[in-house]
C-alpha positions as a printed NumPy array, in Angstrom:
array([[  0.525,  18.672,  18.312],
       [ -0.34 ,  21.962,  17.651],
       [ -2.041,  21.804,  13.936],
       [ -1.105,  25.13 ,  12.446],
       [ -3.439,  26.729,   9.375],
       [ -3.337,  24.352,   6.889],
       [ -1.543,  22.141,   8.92 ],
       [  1.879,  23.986,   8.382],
       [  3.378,  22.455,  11.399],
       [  2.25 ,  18.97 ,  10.35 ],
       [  4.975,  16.395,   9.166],
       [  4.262,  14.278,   6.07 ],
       [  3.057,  11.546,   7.332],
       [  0.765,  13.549,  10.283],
       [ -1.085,  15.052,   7.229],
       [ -1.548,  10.926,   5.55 ],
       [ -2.705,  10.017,   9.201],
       [ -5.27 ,  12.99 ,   9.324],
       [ -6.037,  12.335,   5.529],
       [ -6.593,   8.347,   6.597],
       [ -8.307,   9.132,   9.433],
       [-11.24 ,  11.421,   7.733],
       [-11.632,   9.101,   5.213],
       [-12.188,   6.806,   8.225],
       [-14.7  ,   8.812,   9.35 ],
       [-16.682,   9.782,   6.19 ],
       [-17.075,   5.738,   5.776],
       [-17.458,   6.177,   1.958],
       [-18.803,   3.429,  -0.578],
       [-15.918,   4.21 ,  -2.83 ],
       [-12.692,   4.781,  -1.326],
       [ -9.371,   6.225,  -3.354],
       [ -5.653,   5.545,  -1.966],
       [ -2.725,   6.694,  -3.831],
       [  0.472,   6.077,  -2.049],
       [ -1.299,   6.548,   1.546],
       [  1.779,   5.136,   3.8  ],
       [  4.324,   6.497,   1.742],
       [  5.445,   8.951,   4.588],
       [  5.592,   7.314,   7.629],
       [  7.362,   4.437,   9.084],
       [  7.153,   0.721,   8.976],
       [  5.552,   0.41 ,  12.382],
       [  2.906,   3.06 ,  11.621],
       [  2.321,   1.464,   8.129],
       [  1.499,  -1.456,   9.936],
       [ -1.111,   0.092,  12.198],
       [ -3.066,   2.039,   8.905],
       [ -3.11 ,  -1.044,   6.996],
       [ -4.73 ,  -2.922,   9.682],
       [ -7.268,  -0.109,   9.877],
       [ -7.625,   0.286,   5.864],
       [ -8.337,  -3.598,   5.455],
       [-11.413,  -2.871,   8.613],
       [-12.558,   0.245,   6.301],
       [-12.338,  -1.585,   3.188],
       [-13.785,  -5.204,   4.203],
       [-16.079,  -4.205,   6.718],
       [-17.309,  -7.052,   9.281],
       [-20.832,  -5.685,   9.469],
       [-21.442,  -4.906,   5.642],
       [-20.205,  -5.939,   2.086],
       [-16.66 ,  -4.499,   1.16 ],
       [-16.148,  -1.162,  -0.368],
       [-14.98 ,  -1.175,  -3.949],
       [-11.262,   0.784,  -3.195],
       [ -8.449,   1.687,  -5.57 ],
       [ -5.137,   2.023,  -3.967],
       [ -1.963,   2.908,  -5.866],
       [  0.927,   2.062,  -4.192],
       [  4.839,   1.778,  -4.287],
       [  5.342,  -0.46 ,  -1.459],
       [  3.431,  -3.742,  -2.165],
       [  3.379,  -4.802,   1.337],
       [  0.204,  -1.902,   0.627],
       [ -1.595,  -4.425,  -1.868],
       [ -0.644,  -7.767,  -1.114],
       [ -4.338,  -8.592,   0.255],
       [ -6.073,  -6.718,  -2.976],
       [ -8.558,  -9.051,  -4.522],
       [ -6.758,  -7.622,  -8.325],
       [ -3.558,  -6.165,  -8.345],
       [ -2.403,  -4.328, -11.679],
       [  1.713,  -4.078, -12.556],
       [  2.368,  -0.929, -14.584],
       [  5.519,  -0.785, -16.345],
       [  6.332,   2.621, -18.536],
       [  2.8  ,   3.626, -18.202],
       [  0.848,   0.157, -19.19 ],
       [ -0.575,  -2.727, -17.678],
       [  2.278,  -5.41 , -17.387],
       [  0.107,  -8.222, -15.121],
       [ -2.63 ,  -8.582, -13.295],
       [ -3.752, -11.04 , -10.636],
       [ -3.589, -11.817,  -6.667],
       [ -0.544, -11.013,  -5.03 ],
       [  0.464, -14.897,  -5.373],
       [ -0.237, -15.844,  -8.78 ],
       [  1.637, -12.356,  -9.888],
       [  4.819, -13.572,  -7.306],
       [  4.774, -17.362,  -9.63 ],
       [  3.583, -15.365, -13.501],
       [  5.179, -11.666, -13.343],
       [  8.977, -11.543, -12.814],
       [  8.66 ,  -7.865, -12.859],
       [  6.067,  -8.369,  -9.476],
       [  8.417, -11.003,  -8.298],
       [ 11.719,  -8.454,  -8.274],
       [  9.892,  -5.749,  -6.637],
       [  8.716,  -7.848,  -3.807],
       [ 11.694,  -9.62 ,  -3.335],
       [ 13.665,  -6.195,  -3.022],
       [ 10.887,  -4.592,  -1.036],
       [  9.922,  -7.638,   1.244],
       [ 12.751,  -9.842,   1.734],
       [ 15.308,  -9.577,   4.031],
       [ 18.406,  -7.735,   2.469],
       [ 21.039, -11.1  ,   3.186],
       [ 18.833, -12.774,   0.614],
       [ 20.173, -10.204,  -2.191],
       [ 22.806, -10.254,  -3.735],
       [ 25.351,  -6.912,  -4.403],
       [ 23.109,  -6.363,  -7.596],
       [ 20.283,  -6.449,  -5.654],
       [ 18.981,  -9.73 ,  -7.152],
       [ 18.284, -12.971,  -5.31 ],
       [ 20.614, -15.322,  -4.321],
       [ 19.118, -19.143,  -5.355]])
């Protein structure tokens, strides 16, 4: 793929693959991720978070402290603390699990992001 200057000819999510894969590179103690996989598909979201949870829990060191903001939650699910804003303020906080049994705001968003659409119903809510 021919780059361009300033990576005109990139798409979206070439640019968040390039942008992952320096930060990859630079192997920094403190690492910053704000809606990293928002661009690209499924499959390829797959493949970066695979590589993100290598950079961020390293096998041969201690894991990097890492802040990733995220609208998909299948981007945070294995965060040690995982913060819920709602109109700008902390709503919950906790591991994916104990947000999917305490925060029905959490709960919604996964079950409309992460569960497969026969589940809902026309609303968009689940069906018990």
């Amino acid at each position: 793929t021919r780059v361009g200057e300033q990576g005109s000819t990139l798409s979206g999510g070439q640019r968040q693959r390039l942008a992952i894969a320096r930060a990859l590179l630079k192997n920094p103690r403190i690492l910053i991720l704000d809606d990293a996989t928002s661009s690209v598909d499924t499959e390829t979201e797959q493949l970066i978070q695979l590589a993100l949870q290598r950079l961020m829990r390293p096998e041969d060191g201690p894991a990097r402290t890492s802040f990733v903001i995220a609208q998909r939650l299948s981007t945070v699910r294995m965060a040690d603390v995982i913060l819920v804003l709602e109109k700008g303020r902390i709503a919950a906080a906790g591991t994916h699990h104990t947000l999917l049994q305490t925060s029905p705001l959490y709960a919604d968003i996964y079950y409309r992001q992460l569960r497969p659409s026969s589940e809902l119903s026309a609303n968009g809510r689940m069906i018990p």
